[in-house]
Amino acid sequence: MSKCCDSDPKTGSTICLLVKELTNVFVSVGDAGFPLETYLMTPFRAAVSGSPESKYNKVHCKARNIIERTFDVLKSKFRCLSSERGLHYAPQKATAIINSCCAIYNIGRRFESGFEEPSIEAEIIDTDINSDFVTTSHNILAQKIRNNLMNSFIQ
């Protein structure tokens, strides 16, 4: 999410609108530059090393890293996904295009069509976790969702 929606996710970019539509089914991961939302999980701020919050942040960082590397691989293979062009379609059509690119990529890998495997080495992404956002009743629900996710990681 951080590369696709570096501007405010509430401004209406295609991917952000799609994420909002899917709020009841999925959540996205974003870096600490975004406010915590019910549909957008962010890292805990000032997590103490070894704490459940710190463990959540590590898992969160790994997930973001995988997502960003996947986007980079897809953008390198399918120019229609590059940031210069972008997908200027309704969320449903953009989703179909992205899913098609993923399917074509996976078929190419399966039949050894020259689609190389991306590196699986994780890069630790340093995020600024000192910015503060206003807490609202909406964000209290988002905090509960994030806490439930955190608790599922430490069990």
Short mmCIF file of C-alpha atoms in Angstrom, two decimals:
data_model
loop_
_atom_site.label_atom_id
_atom_site.label_comp_id
_atom_site.label_asym_id
_atom_site.label_seq_id
_atom_site.Cartn_x
_atom_site.Cartn_y
_atom_site.Cartn_z
CA MET A 1 0.00 0.00 0.00
CA SER A 2 2.78 2.39 0.76
CA LYS A 3 3.98 2.62 -2.86
CA CYS A 4 0.54 2.62 -4.47
CA CYS A 5 -1.06 5.12 -2.16
CA ASP A 6 1.77 7.30 -0.92
CA SER A 7 -0.70 10.13 -1.09
CA ASP A 8 -3.59 10.07 1.34
CA PRO A 9 -5.50 6.79 0.87
CA LYS A 10 -8.76 8.69 1.32
CA THR A 11 -8.26 10.72 -1.86
CA GLY A 12 -9.79 8.09 -4.09
CA SER A 13 -7.02 6.32 -5.99
CA THR A 14 -8.27 3.13 -7.63
CA ILE A 15 -6.46 0.74 -5.32
CA CYS A 16 -7.53 2.63 -2.21
CA LEU A 17 -11.16 2.68 -3.30
CA LEU A 18 -10.95 -1.06 -3.87
CA VAL A 19 -9.46 -1.61 -0.42
CA LYS A 20 -12.30 0.38 1.12
CA GLU A 21 -14.84 -1.72 -0.81
CA LEU A 22 -13.26 -4.88 0.57
CA THR A 23 -13.15 -3.68 4.18
CA ASN A 24 -15.42 -6.45 5.37
CA VAL A 25 -13.26 -9.13 3.77
CA PHE A 26 -9.61 -7.99 3.73
CA VAL A 27 -7.28 -5.52 5.32
CA SER A 28 -4.21 -3.95 3.76
CA VAL A 29 -0.86 -3.22 5.33
CA GLY A 30 0.57 0.26 5.24
CA ASP A 31 3.63 1.92 6.66
CA ALA A 32 3.66 4.23 9.66
CA GLY A 33 3.05 7.22 7.42
CA PHE A 34 -0.63 6.30 7.28
CA PRO A 35 -3.19 6.50 10.05
CA LEU A 36 -4.51 3.21 11.40
CA GLU A 37 -7.87 2.41 9.80
CA THR A 38 -10.22 -0.57 9.96
CA TYR A 39 -9.12 -1.50 6.43
CA LEU A 40 -5.45 -0.47 6.81
CA MET A 41 -3.16 -2.02 9.41
CA THR A 42 -0.07 -0.03 10.38
CA PRO A 43 2.80 -0.84 12.73
CA PHE A 44 2.64 -0.04 16.44
CA ARG A 45 4.46 3.13 17.35
CA ALA A 46 7.29 2.95 19.89
CA ALA A 47 7.03 -0.82 20.37
CA VAL A 48 9.39 -2.14 23.03
CA SER A 49 11.84 -4.74 21.73
CA GLY A 50 10.61 -8.28 22.45
CA SER A 51 7.06 -7.15 23.19
CA PRO A 52 4.01 -8.56 21.36
CA GLU A 53 3.78 -5.20 19.56
CA SER A 54 7.38 -5.58 18.37
CA LYS A 55 6.66 -9.11 17.13
CA TYR A 56 3.60 -7.80 15.28
CA ASN A 57 5.74 -5.06 13.72
CA LYS A 58 8.24 -7.65 12.45
CA VAL A 59 5.50 -9.75 10.85
CA HIS A 60 3.89 -6.59 9.47
CA CYS A 61 7.22 -5.46 7.98
CA LYS A 62 7.78 -8.85 6.34
CA ALA A 63 4.29 -8.78 4.83
CA ARG A 64 4.83 -5.26 3.46
CA ASN A 65 8.19 -6.30 2.05
CA ILE A 66 6.69 -9.30 0.23
CA ILE A 67 3.88 -7.17 -1.17
CA GLU A 68 6.24 -4.43 -2.38
CA ARG A 69 8.61 -6.96 -4.00
CA THR A 70 5.65 -8.66 -5.69
CA PHE A 71 4.45 -5.32 -7.07
CA ASP A 72 7.96 -4.54 -8.28
CA VAL A 73 8.22 -7.90 -10.10
CA LEU A 74 4.79 -7.47 -11.70
CA LYS A 75 5.55 -3.88 -12.75
CA SER A 76 8.81 -5.03 -14.34
CA LYS A 77 6.97 -7.65 -16.41
CA PHE A 78 3.76 -5.77 -17.21
CA ARG A 79 4.30 -2.16 -18.22
CA CYS A 80 0.61 -1.36 -17.81
CA LEU A 81 1.17 -1.59 -14.04
CA SER A 82 4.10 0.81 -13.92
CA SER A 83 3.62 4.06 -12.04
CA GLU A 84 4.13 6.10 -15.23
CA ARG A 85 1.05 4.56 -16.79
CA GLY A 86 -1.06 3.54 -13.81
CA LEU A 87 -4.43 1.85 -13.98
CA HIS A 88 -7.08 4.48 -14.61
CA TYR A 89 -10.07 2.15 -14.38
CA ALA A 90 -12.89 1.36 -12.02
CA PRO A 91 -11.74 -0.77 -9.06
CA GLN A 92 -13.36 -3.94 -10.44
CA LYS A 93 -11.62 -3.60 -13.82
CA ALA A 94 -8.28 -2.71 -12.21
CA THR A 95 -8.61 -5.82 -10.05
CA ALA A 96 -9.29 -7.96 -13.12
CA ILE A 97 -6.20 -6.54 -14.87
CA ILE A 98 -3.97 -7.14 -11.85
CA ASN A 99 -5.34 -10.66 -11.36
CA SER A 100 -4.75 -11.38 -15.05
CA CYS A 101 -1.15 -10.17 -14.80
CA CYS A 102 -0.63 -12.43 -11.77
CA ALA A 103 -2.14 -15.41 -13.60
CA ILE A 104 -0.01 -14.83 -16.71
CA TYR A 105 3.09 -14.44 -14.58
CA ASN A 106 2.35 -17.70 -12.72
CA ILE A 107 1.67 -19.55 -15.98
CA GLY A 108 4.96 -18.25 -17.35
CA ARG A 109 6.81 -19.49 -14.29
CA ARG A 110 5.09 -22.87 -14.42
CA PHE A 111 6.07 -23.43 -18.04
CA GLU A 112 9.54 -21.90 -17.63
CA SER A 113 8.94 -19.04 -20.03
CA GLY A 114 11.82 -16.92 -18.80
CA PHE A 115 10.01 -15.46 -15.79
CA GLU A 116 12.76 -15.59 -13.21
CA GLU A 117 12.03 -16.12 -9.56
CA PRO A 118 12.21 -12.94 -7.50
CA SER A 119 14.70 -12.82 -4.65
CA ILE A 120 13.20 -14.10 -1.42
CA GLU A 121 15.61 -12.25 0.83
CA ALA A 122 13.67 -9.90 3.07
CA GLU A 123 14.83 -6.35 3.39
CA ILE A 124 14.04 -4.63 6.65
CA ILE A 125 12.14 -1.47 5.88
CA ASP A 126 12.83 1.31 8.31
CA THR A 127 9.70 3.31 8.96
CA ASP A 128 9.15 6.56 10.77
CA ILE A 129 6.95 5.51 13.65
CA ASN A 130 6.96 8.77 15.54
CA SER A 131 4.18 10.58 13.67
CA ASP A 132 0.93 10.91 15.56
CA PHE A 133 -2.62 10.76 14.28
CA VAL A 134 -5.82 11.78 15.99
CA THR A 135 -7.60 8.87 17.70
CA THR A 136 -11.28 8.61 16.89
CA SER A 137 -13.97 6.05 17.70
CA HIS A 138 -13.41 4.68 14.19
CA ASN A 139 -9.71 4.20 15.02
CA ILE A 140 -10.57 2.48 18.31
CA LEU A 141 -12.22 -0.25 16.24
CA ALA A 142 -9.12 -0.35 14.03
CA GLN A 143 -6.95 -0.70 17.16
CA LYS A 144 -9.08 -3.66 18.27
CA ILE A 145 -8.64 -5.29 14.85
CA ARG A 146 -4.88 -4.75 14.98
CA ASN A 147 -4.71 -6.09 18.55
CA ASN A 148 -6.60 -9.21 17.48
CA LEU A 149 -4.11 -9.71 14.65
CA MET A 150 -1.21 -9.20 17.07
CA ASN A 151 -2.67 -11.72 19.50
CA SER A 152 -3.06 -14.28 16.72
CA PHE A 153 0.69 -13.92 15.92
CA ILE A 154 1.88 -14.55 19.48
CA GLN A 155 -0.23 -17.64 20.17
#
